[in-house]
Amino acid sequence: MEIAISVKNMVKKFGDFVANDHLNFEVYQGEIFGFLGANGAGKTTAIKILCGISSPSSGELMVAGYNIYKNRDKVKKSIGYMSQKFSLYDDLSIAENIEFYGGIYGLSRQIIKQKTAEYIHELALESYEKMRVIDLPLGIKQKLAFSVAVIHQPKIVFLDEPTSGVDPITRRQFWEMIYREAANGTTVFVTTHYMDEAEYCNRVSIMVDGRIEALGTPSELKNQYSASSMEEVFIHLARKATRID
Amino acid sequence: MKDFIIKEFKQIFRDYRSMIILFGIPIAQVMLFGFALTLDLNDAHFAVLDQAKDEHSRKIIEKMDASSYFILDRNLNSREEIQKVFEGGVVREVLVFKPGFSENLDKTASTELQIITDASDPNTANMMLNYTQAIISNYEQSLLLAHGKQVLIIPETQFKYNENLKSVFMFVPGVITIILMLVSAMMTSISIAREKEMGTMEVLLVSPIKPIEIVIGKVMPYLLLSFVNFLLILGLAFTVFKMPMDGNMLLLMAEALLYILMALSLGILISTVSNSQQTAMLLSMFALLLPTILLSGFIFPIENMPSILIYLSHIMPSKWFIIIIKDVMLKGAGLKEVWFPTSIILFQTVLFISLSIKKFKIRLQ
């Protein structure tokens, strides 16, 4: 299987504090990879490094087939990112947001127009079209932010806790969007707090105190820890944490 | 109740920002207004064209120089030099003693003294005139006491560059300077800080757009808006206040663009050290607004401040820009005359830009 992300011995230190302690994992093209861990385990640090916003202290990293030290520009064109904080412009309308992000990724006017119509139709936003983003319900904002993150059809999309604070129905709809995107061949790298969401992933890794403690499909992990749910697996592992949040 | 008060105190003491507002601002204000920003005259430079070179003229010059208000900068030899010495910018007043100054005084008990002041700063001009007249009437008194002789020295005053002592000539350059600084620096720093606060900055950094493109994208609109603002104030100055324009309009515009660019780069620098709009706002207020108003010579003459504040005023870009505007508009100065303040602002622009780039890179580590 084609490898989308390859991480070997990645270390990130802030002074004496080791945020990421020799991470090793691979993510395959087209899979949904869940990146789990308690608060402060080092998830956001790792995702920032993989997106090229932060540099690792050491380690070998390949993202979308490129070395991120040497080909940062090529990596950037091949990935999408939805940050933990909400990442659309509040004071612009839906169409203006789509137009802006499409423009940044170098899409043509025509494609942007087409995408805008497509998103508005898919998300049933016809009545919201002219509204500023600030006036939209959170669930719609979140779905729109995801659509915008994949507007340039990236090989990999990174989602940093995309569903926090959203109601269960919207979360379900959000995951349907993720599945559709993955079915098109996009690799989805997602962090989450919700263990039911972990069950939706093809494979998950669980980070504790900066290290990856477990990695596998949800059913493998449940067998390995003889647990009935991912929640039990997670609690079993996270209990070992010594770091205070 | 008691617990609540204790909690409130703890929160106040832990938030350095409210501590600055509580204590920093009043201390800074009292110090500045109390000590520095007095409206008294101190060490104003004056020059003398003494065509009489006699007893009374010499004594009056000595009296002026001996006072703490004036310093004799130089002696002039001809009328032509008056214009030149004013263009230099240091000498703000010239006394002209005509031939036969003492003779007239002794024979007719009345003589004329010409006082020319640089009125491009009308406040200071007025003050210098008042102090000069006080010294002269003091001299008249001393003659009366010593010789019992009533004499009259008639001052013939002339204001250079601003004959009618219009304070608007001072205010227009000041207002332009402050508005440009505020709009440019504050707005850019706040708008960049907002991107960080909203999380959109991260998304931009992940995208293929280069940091330099983000910066230029931020700066361009404000550069344009500030320039329009500048033209607007200038238009008002010409139409409503009948401000003269003796210099080259293109030079003035170029200088304004340079100053705006400096303010924008300062705004970017501020935004690199602040993560929220609030911090950016406070920093801008502290680092820009107050010093721009107080130390630029806009309201309070710099010459009269204690030396530490004079040194401080030298690093204020606003001070140099006010000098440029006044020299170009009122004195008709060309690039040859204003190259020094121009190069200071240019240097500061380069400094702020390189510092921001350095800061920006560190943040990416």
Coordinates of C-alpha atoms in Angstrom, one line a residue:
Chain A
M1 CA 0.0 0.0 0.0
E2 CA 1.1 3.5 -0.8
I3 CA 2.5 5.4 2.2
A4 CA 1.1 8.9 2.8
I5 CA 3.0 9.8 6.0
S6 CA 6.1 8.2 7.3
V7 CA 7.5 9.2 10.7
K8 CA 10.7 7.8 12.0
N9 CA 12.2 8.6 15.4
M10 CA 10.6 12.0 15.5
V11 CA 11.6 14.0 18.6
K12 CA 10.4 17.5 19.6
K13 CA 11.8 19.1 22.7
F14 CA 10.9 22.5 24.2
G15 CA 14.0 23.0 26.5
D16 CA 14.0 20.0 28.8
F17 CA 10.4 19.1 28.1
V18 CA 10.0 16.3 25.5
A19 CA 6.7 16.8 23.8
N20 CA 7.2 14.1 21.2
D21 CA 9.4 11.2 22.3
H22 CA 10.7 9.1 19.4
L23 CA 7.5 8.8 17.4
N24 CA 7.4 6.0 14.8
F25 CA 4.4 5.4 12.6
E26 CA 3.1 5.2 9.0
V27 CA -0.2 6.3 7.5
Y28 CA -1.4 4.7 4.3
Q29 CA -2.9 6.6 1.4
G30 CA -6.7 6.7 1.6
E31 CA -7.1 5.6 5.2
I32 CA -8.7 7.3 8.1
F33 CA -6.0 7.5 10.8
G34 CA -7.1 8.4 14.3
F35 CA -4.5 10.1 16.4
L36 CA -5.7 9.8 20.0
G37 CA -4.3 11.0 23.3
A38 CA -5.3 12.8 26.5
N39 CA -4.8 16.6 26.7
G40 CA -1.1 17.4 26.9
A41 CA 0.0 14.1 25.4
G42 CA 1.6 15.9 22.5
K43 CA -0.9 15.4 19.7
T44 CA -1.1 19.1 18.6
T45 CA 2.7 19.4 18.6
A46 CA 3.0 16.4 16.3
I47 CA 0.2 17.6 13.9
K48 CA 1.9 21.0 13.7
I49 CA 5.2 19.4 12.8
L50 CA 3.5 17.2 10.1
C51 CA 1.9 20.3 8.7
G52 CA 5.1 22.2 8.6
I53 CA 4.2 25.0 11.0
S54 CA 6.7 23.7 13.5
S55 CA 10.1 22.0 13.1
P56 CA 11.0 18.7 14.9
S57 CA 14.2 18.5 17.0
S58 CA 15.2 15.4 15.1
G59 CA 13.8 12.5 13.1
E60 CA 12.9 11.6 9.5
L61 CA 9.6 12.7 8.1
M62 CA 7.9 12.1 4.8
V63 CA 4.6 13.6 4.0
A64 CA 2.7 13.0 0.8
G65 CA 5.9 11.5 -0.6
Y66 CA 8.1 14.5 0.1
N67 CA 10.7 15.1 2.7
I68 CA 9.3 18.0 4.6
Y69 CA 12.7 19.6 5.3
K70 CA 13.6 19.8 1.6
N71 CA 10.2 20.2 -0.1
R72 CA 8.1 22.2 2.2
D73 CA 6.4 24.0 -0.6
K74 CA 5.4 20.8 -2.4
V75 CA 4.2 19.3 0.9
K76 CA 2.0 22.4 1.5
K77 CA 0.3 22.0 -1.8
S78 CA -0.6 18.4 -1.1
I79 CA -2.1 18.8 2.4
G80 CA -5.1 20.5 3.9
Y81 CA -5.5 21.5 7.5
M82 CA -8.4 22.3 9.8
S83 CA -7.2 23.8 13.1
Q84 CA -8.5 23.2 16.5
K85 CA -9.6 26.8 16.6
F86 CA -12.2 27.6 14.1
S87 CA -10.5 28.6 10.9
L88 CA -12.9 30.6 8.7
Y89 CA -13.2 34.3 8.6
D90 CA -16.1 35.4 10.8
D91 CA -16.7 38.7 9.0
L92 CA -16.7 37.3 5.5
S93 CA -19.7 35.4 3.9
I94 CA -19.6 31.7 3.1
A95 CA -18.9 32.4 -0.6
E96 CA -16.2 35.0 0.3
N97 CA -14.4 32.4 2.5
I98 CA -14.5 29.8 -0.1
E99 CA -13.2 32.3 -2.7
F100 CA -10.3 33.4 -0.4
Y101 CA -9.1 29.9 0.5
G102 CA -9.5 28.7 -3.1
G103 CA -7.4 31.6 -4.2
I104 CA -4.7 30.9 -1.7
Y105 CA -4.4 27.4 -3.1
G106 CA -4.2 28.8 -6.6
L107 CA -7.5 27.5 -7.9
S108 CA -9.0 29.2 -11.0
R109 CA -12.0 31.5 -10.8
Q110 CA -14.1 29.0 -12.6
I111 CA -13.2 26.1 -10.3
I112 CA -13.9 28.3 -7.2
K113 CA -17.3 29.2 -8.6
Q114 CA -18.0 25.6 -9.3
K115 CA -16.9 24.5 -5.8
T116 CA -18.9 27.3 -4.1
A117 CA -22.1 26.1 -5.8
E118 CA -21.2 22.5 -5.0
Y119 CA -20.6 23.2 -1.3
I120 CA -23.7 25.3 -0.9
H121 CA -25.8 22.6 -2.4
E122 CA -24.2 19.7 -0.4
L123 CA -24.4 21.5 2.9
A124 CA -27.9 22.8 2.1
L125 CA -26.7 26.4 2.7
E126 CA -28.9 28.0 0.0
S127 CA -30.7 30.2 2.6
Y128 CA -27.4 31.1 4.3
E129 CA -25.4 32.0 1.3
K130 CA -25.1 35.8 1.9
M131 CA -24.8 35.5 5.7
R132 CA -21.6 36.2 7.4
V133 CA -19.9 33.2 8.9
I134 CA -20.3 34.6 12.5
D135 CA -24.1 34.2 12.2
L136 CA -24.0 30.5 11.2
P137 CA -24.7 27.7 13.7
L138 CA -21.5 26.0 14.9
G139 CA -22.2 22.7 13.2
I140 CA -22.5 24.4 9.8
K141 CA -19.3 26.4 10.4
Q142 CA -17.5 23.1 11.2
K143 CA -18.7 21.4 8.1
L144 CA -17.9 24.4 6.0
A145 CA -14.4 24.6 7.5
F146 CA -13.8 20.9 6.5
S147 CA -15.0 21.5 2.9
V148 CA -12.7 24.5 2.7
A149 CA -9.8 22.5 4.0
V150 CA -10.2 20.0 1.2
I151 CA -11.1 22.5 -1.5
H152 CA -7.8 21.9 -3.4
Q153 CA -8.3 18.1 -3.3
P154 CA -5.2 17.4 -1.1
K155 CA -3.6 14.0 -0.8
I156 CA -3.8 14.3 3.0
V157 CA -6.1 16.3 5.2
F158 CA -5.2 17.0 8.9
L159 CA -8.1 17.6 11.3
D160 CA -7.3 18.8 14.8
E161 CA -10.3 18.0 17.0
P162 CA -12.7 18.9 14.3
T163 CA -15.9 17.9 16.2
S164 CA -15.3 19.3 19.7
G165 CA -18.4 21.1 21.0
V166 CA -20.7 19.8 18.2
D167 CA -24.0 18.0 18.7
P168 CA -24.2 14.2 18.0
I169 CA -26.2 14.6 14.8
T170 CA -23.8 17.1 13.3
R171 CA -20.9 14.8 14.4
R172 CA -22.5 12.0 12.5
Q173 CA -22.9 14.2 9.4
F174 CA -19.3 15.4 9.8
W175 CA -18.1 11.8 9.8
E176 CA -20.1 11.0 6.7
M177 CA -18.2 13.8 5.0
I178 CA -14.9 12.4 6.2
Y179 CA -15.9 9.0 4.7
R180 CA -16.8 10.5 1.4
E181 CA -13.5 12.3 1.2
A182 CA -11.6 9.1 2.1
A183 CA -13.6 7.2 -0.5
N184 CA -12.2 9.6 -3.0
G185 CA -8.7 8.6 -2.0
T186 CA -7.8 11.4 0.5
T187 CA -5.9 10.3 3.5
V188 CA -7.5 11.7 6.7
F189 CA -5.4 12.2 9.8
V190 CA -7.7 13.1 12.6
T191 CA -7.3 13.8 16.3
T192 CA -10.3 13.5 18.6
H193 CA -11.5 13.2 22.2
Y194 CA -14.6 11.1 21.4
M195 CA -13.9 7.4 21.6
D196 CA -17.0 6.5 19.6
E197 CA -15.3 8.4 16.8
A198 CA -12.2 6.3 17.2
E199 CA -14.3 3.3 16.3
Y200 CA -14.9 5.0 12.9
C201 CA -11.2 5.1 12.0
N202 CA -9.4 2.5 10.0
R203 CA -6.5 2.6 12.4
V204 CA -5.7 4.5 15.5
S205 CA -2.7 5.4 17.6
I206 CA -2.9 6.3 21.2
M207 CA -0.3 8.7 22.7
V208 CA 0.6 8.9 26.3
D209 CA 3.1 11.3 27.7
G210 CA 4.6 12.1 24.3
R211 CA 5.0 8.4 23.3
I212 CA 2.8 6.2 21.1
E213 CA 1.7 3.4 23.4
A214 CA -0.6 1.6 21.0
L215 CA -1.2 1.4 17.3
G216 CA -3.6 -0.7 15.3
T217 CA -7.2 -1.2 14.0
P218 CA -9.8 -0.6 16.6
S219 CA -10.7 -4.3 16.8
E220 CA -7.0 -5.3 17.2
L221 CA -6.6 -2.9 20.1
K222 CA -9.7 -4.1 21.8
N223 CA -8.5 -7.7 21.5
Q224 CA -5.0 -6.8 22.7
Y225 CA -6.3 -5.1 25.8
S226 CA -9.4 -7.4 26.1
A227 CA -11.7 -4.4 26.2
S228 CA -15.2 -4.1 24.9
S229 CA -14.8 -0.6 23.6
M230 CA -12.1 1.9 22.5
E231 CA -13.0 3.9 25.6
E232 CA -11.8 1.1 27.8
V233 CA -8.6 0.8 25.8
F234 CA -8.0 4.5 26.1
I235 CA -8.6 4.7 29.8
H236 CA -6.4 1.6 30.4
L237 CA -3.5 3.3 28.6
A238 CA -4.1 6.9 29.7
R239 CA -4.1 5.9 33.3
K240 CA -0.4 5.3 33.0
A241 CA 0.2 9.0 32.2
T242 CA 2.4 10.8 34.7
R243 CA 2.2 14.2 33.1
I244 CA -0.1 16.6 34.6
D245 CA -2.2 18.4 32.1
Chain B
M1 CA -17.5 39.1 50.7
K2 CA -13.9 39.1 52.1
D3 CA -13.0 36.1 50.0
F4 CA -14.3 37.9 47.0
I5 CA -12.1 40.9 47.6
I6 CA -9.1 38.8 48.1
K7 CA -9.8 36.9 44.9
E8 CA -10.1 40.2 43.0
F9 CA -6.8 41.4 44.3
K10 CA -5.1 38.2 43.4
Q11 CA -6.4 38.4 39.9
I12 CA -5.4 42.1 39.5
F13 CA -1.9 41.4 40.7
R14 CA -1.5 38.4 38.5
D15 CA -2.6 40.2 35.3
Y16 CA 0.4 42.4 34.4
R17 CA -1.7 44.3 32.0
S18 CA -4.1 45.7 34.6
M19 CA -1.1 46.5 36.8
I20 CA 0.4 48.5 33.9
I21 CA -2.9 50.4 33.5
L22 CA -3.3 50.9 37.2
F23 CA 0.2 52.2 38.0
G24 CA 2.2 52.5 34.8
I25 CA 0.0 55.0 33.0
P26 CA -0.4 57.4 35.9
I27 CA 3.3 57.4 36.8
A28 CA 4.3 57.9 33.2
Q29 CA 1.7 60.7 32.7
V30 CA 2.6 62.6 35.9
M31 CA 6.3 62.4 35.1
L32 CA 5.8 63.5 31.6
F33 CA 3.4 66.3 32.2
G34 CA 4.9 67.4 35.5
F35 CA 8.6 67.6 34.6
A36 CA 9.0 67.3 30.9
L37 CA 6.2 68.9 29.3
T38 CA 6.3 72.3 30.9
L39 CA 5.5 75.2 28.7
D40 CA 8.5 77.2 29.9
L41 CA 11.3 78.2 27.7
N42 CA 14.7 76.7 28.1
D43 CA 17.9 77.2 26.1
A44 CA 16.3 78.5 22.9
H45 CA 19.0 79.2 20.3
F46 CA 19.1 82.7 18.9
A47 CA 21.4 84.5 16.6
V48 CA 22.3 88.2 16.4
L49 CA 22.9 90.6 13.5
D50 CA 24.6 93.4 15.4
Q51 CA 25.1 96.3 13.0
A52 CA 25.5 98.8 15.9
K53 CA 28.1 97.0 17.9
D54 CA 27.8 99.5 20.7
E55 CA 27.3 99.6 24.5
H56 CA 23.6 98.9 24.7
S57 CA 23.4 96.3 22.0
R58 CA 26.3 94.4 23.6
K59 CA 24.6 94.6 27.0
I60 CA 21.3 93.3 25.7
I61 CA 22.9 90.4 23.9
E62 CA 24.9 89.5 27.1
K63 CA 21.7 89.7 29.1
M64 CA 19.9 87.4 26.7
D65 CA 22.7 84.9 26.6
A66 CA 23.1 85.0 30.4
S67 CA 19.4 84.1 31.0
S68 CA 18.5 80.4 31.2
Y69 CA 16.0 80.9 28.4
F70 CA 18.3 81.7 25.6
I71 CA 21.6 80.6 24.2
L72 CA 23.5 82.7 21.7
D73 CA 24.1 80.4 18.8
R74 CA 26.1 82.7 16.5
N75 CA 26.7 86.2 15.2
L76 CA 25.6 87.1 11.7
N77 CA 27.3 89.5 9.4
S78 CA 24.6 90.3 6.9
R79 CA 20.9 90.2 6.3
E80 CA 21.3 87.4 3.8
E81 CA 22.4 85.1 6.5
I82 CA 19.1 85.4 8.4
Q83 CA 17.3 83.3 5.9
K84 CA 20.0 80.7 5.9
V85 CA 20.3 80.4 9.7
F86 CA 16.5 79.8 9.9
E87 CA 16.7 77.1 7.3
G88 CA 19.3 75.3 9.5
G89 CA 16.4 74.7 12.0
V90 CA 18.4 75.2 15.2
V91 CA 18.2 78.9 15.5
R92 CA 14.6 80.0 16.2
E93 CA 15.1 83.7 16.8
V94 CA 17.2 86.5 15.3
L95 CA 17.8 89.9 16.9
V96 CA 18.7 92.7 14.5
F97 CA 20.4 95.8 15.9
K98 CA 20.5 98.6 13.4
P99 CA 23.5 101.0 13.2
G100 CA 23.2 103.8 15.8
F101 CA 21.3 101.7 18.3
S102 CA 22.8 103.3 21.3
E103 CA 23.1 106.7 19.8
N104 CA 19.3 106.8 19.2
L105 CA 18.7 105.6 22.7
D106 CA 20.9 108.2 24.3
K107 CA 19.8 111.1 22.2
T108 CA 16.1 110.5 21.7
A109 CA 15.5 108.0 24.6
S110 CA 13.9 105.7 22.0
T111 CA 15.3 103.1 19.6
E112 CA 14.1 100.2 17.5
L113 CA 15.0 96.5 17.9
Q114 CA 14.0 94.0 15.3
I115 CA 13.0 90.6 16.6
I116 CA 12.5 87.8 14.0
T117 CA 11.1 84.5 15.1
D118 CA 10.6 81.2 13.4
A119 CA 6.9 80.8 13.7
S120 CA 6.5 77.4 12.1
D121 CA 6.0 76.4 15.8
P122 CA 3.7 79.2 16.9
N123 CA 3.7 78.3 20.6
T124 CA 7.4 78.5 20.9
A125 CA 7.6 81.6 18.7
N126 CA 5.1 83.4 21.0
M127 CA 7.0 82.3 24.1
M128 CA 10.4 83.4 22.8
L129 CA 8.9 86.8 21.9
N130 CA 7.4 87.2 25.4
Y131 CA 10.6 86.2 27.1
T132 CA 12.7 88.5 24.8
Q133 CA 10.4 91.4 25.5
A134 CA 10.6 90.7 29.2
I135 CA 14.4 90.8 29.1
I136 CA 14.3 94.1 27.2
S137 CA 11.9 95.8 29.5
N138 CA 14.0 94.5 32.4
Y139 CA 17.0 96.3 30.7
E140 CA 15.0 99.5 30.4
Q141 CA 14.2 99.3 34.1
S142 CA 17.8 98.9 35.0
L143 CA 18.7 102.0 33.0
L144 CA 16.0 103.9 34.8
L145 CA 17.3 102.8 38.1
A146 CA 21.0 103.5 37.3
H147 CA 20.7 106.8 35.5
G148 CA 17.2 107.9 36.3
K149 CA 16.5 107.9 32.6
Q150 CA 13.3 106.8 31.0
V151 CA 14.0 105.0 27.7
L152 CA 12.0 103.1 25.2
I153 CA 13.2 100.2 23.1
I154 CA 10.5 99.6 20.5
P155 CA 10.4 96.0 19.4
E156 CA 9.7 95.5 15.8
T157 CA 8.5 91.9 15.6
Q158 CA 8.4 89.7 12.5
F159 CA 7.2 86.1 12.3
K160 CA 8.9 84.0 9.7
Y161 CA 7.1 81.2 7.8
N162 CA 3.8 81.8 9.6
E163 CA 3.2 85.5 9.8
N164 CA -0.2 85.3 11.4
L165 CA 0.9 82.8 14.0
K166 CA -1.7 80.4 12.9
S167 CA -1.5 77.4 15.2
V168 CA -3.1 75.3 12.6
F169 CA 0.2 75.3 10.8
M170 CA 1.5 73.4 13.8
F171 CA -1.5 71.2 14.2
V172 CA -1.8 70.0 10.7
P173 CA 1.6 68.3 10.6
G174 CA 1.0 67.0 14.1
V175 CA -2.4 65.5 13.2
I176 CA -1.1 64.0 10.0
T177 CA 1.7 62.4 11.9
I178 CA -0.5 60.9 14.6
I179 CA -3.3 59.7 12.3
L180 CA -0.9 58.0 10.0
M181 CA 0.9 56.3 12.9
L182 CA -2.4 55.2 14.4
V183 CA -4.1 53.9 11.3
S184 CA -1.0 52.3 10.0
A185 CA 0.6 50.7 13.0
M186 CA -2.3 50.0 15.2
M187 CA -4.6 48.6 12.6
T188 CA -2.0 46.3 11.1
S189 CA -0.9 45.0 14.4
I190 CA -4.4 44.4 15.5
S191 CA -5.4 42.7 12.3
I192 CA -2.5 40.3 12.3
A193 CA -3.1 39.6 16.0
R194 CA -6.7 38.8 15.1
E195 CA -5.6 36.2 12.6
K196 CA -3.6 34.5 15.4
E197 CA -6.5 34.8 17.9
M198 CA -9.0 33.3 15.4
G199 CA -6.7 30.5 14.4
T200 CA -6.8 31.5 10.7
M201 CA -3.0 32.4 10.9
E202 CA -2.2 28.7 11.4
V203 CA -4.3 27.7 8.4
L204 CA -2.5 30.4 6.3
L205 CA 0.9 29.1 7.5
V206 CA 0.0 25.6 6.4
S207 CA -1.2 26.8 3.0
P208 CA 1.3 27.4 0.2
I209 CA 1.1 31.1 0.6
K210 CA 4.5 32.5 1.8
P211 CA 4.8 34.5 5.0
I212 CA 6.1 37.4 3.0
E213 CA 2.9 37.3 0.9
I214 CA 0.8 37.3 4.1
V215 CA 2.7 40.4 5.3
I216 CA 2.4 42.2 2.0
G217 CA -1.3 41.3 1.8
K218 CA -1.8 42.8 5.2
V219 CA 0.2 45.9 4.5
M220 CA -1.1 46.9 1.1
P221 CA -4.6 47.9 2.1
Y222 CA -3.4 49.9 5.0
L223 CA -0.7 51.6 2.9
L224 CA -3.4 52.7 0.5
L225 CA -5.9 53.7 3.1
S226 CA -3.4 55.7 5.1
F227 CA -2.2 57.5 2.0
V228 CA -5.8 58.5 1.1
N229 CA -6.1 59.6 4.7
F230 CA -3.0 61.8 4.3
L231 CA -4.3 63.4 1.1
L232 CA -7.7 64.0 2.8
I233 CA -6.1 65.9 5.8
L234 CA -3.8 67.8 3.4
G235 CA -6.8 68.8 1.3
L236 CA -8.6 70.1 4.4
A237 CA -5.4 72.0 5.4
F238 CA -5.3 73.7 2.0
T239 CA -9.0 74.5 1.5
V240 CA -10.3 75.2 5.0
F241 CA -7.2 76.4 6.8
K242 CA -5.4 77.9 3.8
M243 CA -2.1 76.3 4.7
P244 CA 0.7 77.2 2.4
M245 CA 2.7 74.7 0.3
D246 CA 6.1 76.1 -0.5
G247 CA 7.8 72.9 -1.3
N248 CA 7.5 70.1 -3.8
M249 CA 4.2 68.2 -3.5
L250 CA 5.8 65.0 -4.9
L251 CA 8.5 65.1 -2.3
L252 CA 6.0 65.5 0.5
M253 CA 4.0 62.5 -0.9
A254 CA 7.1 60.4 -1.1
E255 CA 8.0 61.3 2.5
A256 CA 4.5 60.4 3.6
L257 CA 4.7 57.0 1.9
L258 CA 8.0 56.4 3.6
Y259 CA 6.6 57.3 7.0
I260 CA 3.5 55.1 6.5
L261 CA 5.7 52.2 5.5
M262 CA 7.7 52.8 8.7
A263 CA 4.5 52.8 10.8
L264 CA 3.3 49.6 9.0
S265 CA 6.5 47.8 9.7
L266 CA 6.3 48.9 13.3
G267 CA 2.8 47.5 13.4
I268 CA 4.0 44.1 12.1
L269 CA 6.8 44.1 14.7
I270 CA 4.2 44.7 17.4
S271 CA 2.0 41.9 16.1
T272 CA 4.9 39.4 16.2
V273 CA 5.1 39.9 20.0
S274 CA 1.4 39.9 20.7
N275 CA -0.9 37.0 20.5
S276 CA -4.2 38.7 21.0
Q277 CA -5.9 41.8 19.7
Q278 CA -6.0 43.2 23.2
T279 CA -2.2 43.0 23.7
A280 CA -1.6 44.5 20.3
M281 CA -4.0 47.3 21.1
L282 CA -2.3 48.0 24.5
L283 CA 1.2 47.8 23.0
S284 CA 0.3 50.2 20.3
M285 CA -1.2 52.6 22.7
F286 CA 1.9 52.5 24.9
A287 CA 4.6 52.3 22.3
L288 CA 3.0 54.6 19.8
L289 CA 0.2 56.8 20.7
L290 CA 1.4 58.5 23.9
P291 CA 5.0 59.0 22.8
T292 CA 3.8 60.2 19.4
I293 CA 1.7 62.9 21.0
L294 CA 4.0 63.8 23.9
L295 CA 7.5 63.5 22.5
S296 CA 7.1 64.5 18.9
G297 CA 7.1 68.3 19.6
F298 CA 3.5 68.4 18.4
I299 CA 2.2 70.0 21.6
F300 CA 5.1 70.4 23.8
P301 CA 8.3 72.0 22.5
I302 CA 11.2 69.5 22.7
E303 CA 13.8 72.1 23.3
N304 CA 12.5 72.7 26.8
M305 CA 12.5 69.1 28.0
P306 CA 15.1 67.5 30.2
S307 CA 17.9 66.0 28.3
I308 CA 16.9 62.4 28.8
L309 CA 13.6 63.1 27.1
I310 CA 15.3 65.0 24.3
Y311 CA 17.4 61.9 23.6
L312 CA 14.2 59.9 23.8
S313 CA 12.5 62.2 21.3
H314 CA 15.4 61.6 18.8
I315 CA 14.2 58.0 18.4
M316 CA 10.6 59.0 17.8
P317 CA 10.0 58.8 14.0
S318 CA 7.0 61.1 14.5
K319 CA 9.4 63.9 15.6
W320 CA 11.4 63.7 12.4
F321 CA 8.3 63.4 10.3
I322 CA 6.8 66.6 11.8
I323 CA 10.1 68.4 11.0
I324 CA 9.9 67.1 7.4
I325 CA 6.3 68.2 6.8
K326 CA 6.9 71.6 8.3
D327 CA 10.2 72.2 6.5
V328 CA 8.7 71.1 3.1
M329 CA 5.4 72.9 3.5
L330 CA 6.4 76.1 5.3
K331 CA 10.0 76.6 4.4
G332 CA 9.9 75.1 1.0
A333 CA 12.7 72.7 1.8
G334 CA 13.9 70.2 -0.8
L335 CA 15.4 66.7 -0.3
K336 CA 18.8 68.4 0.2
E337 CA 17.5 70.1 3.4
V338 CA 15.5 67.2 4.8
W339 CA 17.8 64.3 3.9
F340 CA 18.8 63.8 7.6
P341 CA 15.3 63.2 9.1
T342 CA 14.4 61.2 6.0
S343 CA 17.4 58.9 6.4
I344 CA 16.5 58.4 10.0
I345 CA 13.0 57.2 9.1
L346 CA 14.4 55.1 6.3
F347 CA 16.8 53.5 8.7
Q348 CA 14.0 52.8 11.2
T349 CA 11.8 51.2 8.5
V350 CA 14.6 48.8 7.6
L351 CA 15.3 48.1 11.2
F352 CA 11.6 47.3 12.0
I353 CA 11.2 45.1 8.9
S354 CA 14.4 43.0 9.7
L355 CA 13.4 42.6 13.3
S356 CA 9.9 41.4 12.4
I357 CA 11.3 38.9 9.9
K358 CA 13.7 37.6 12.6
K359 CA 10.9 37.3 15.1
F360 CA 8.7 35.6 12.6
K361 CA 11.3 33.0 11.9
I362 CA 11.9 32.3 15.5
R363 CA 8.2 31.7 16.0
L364 CA 8.2 29.0 13.3
Q365 CA 10.8 26.9 15.1

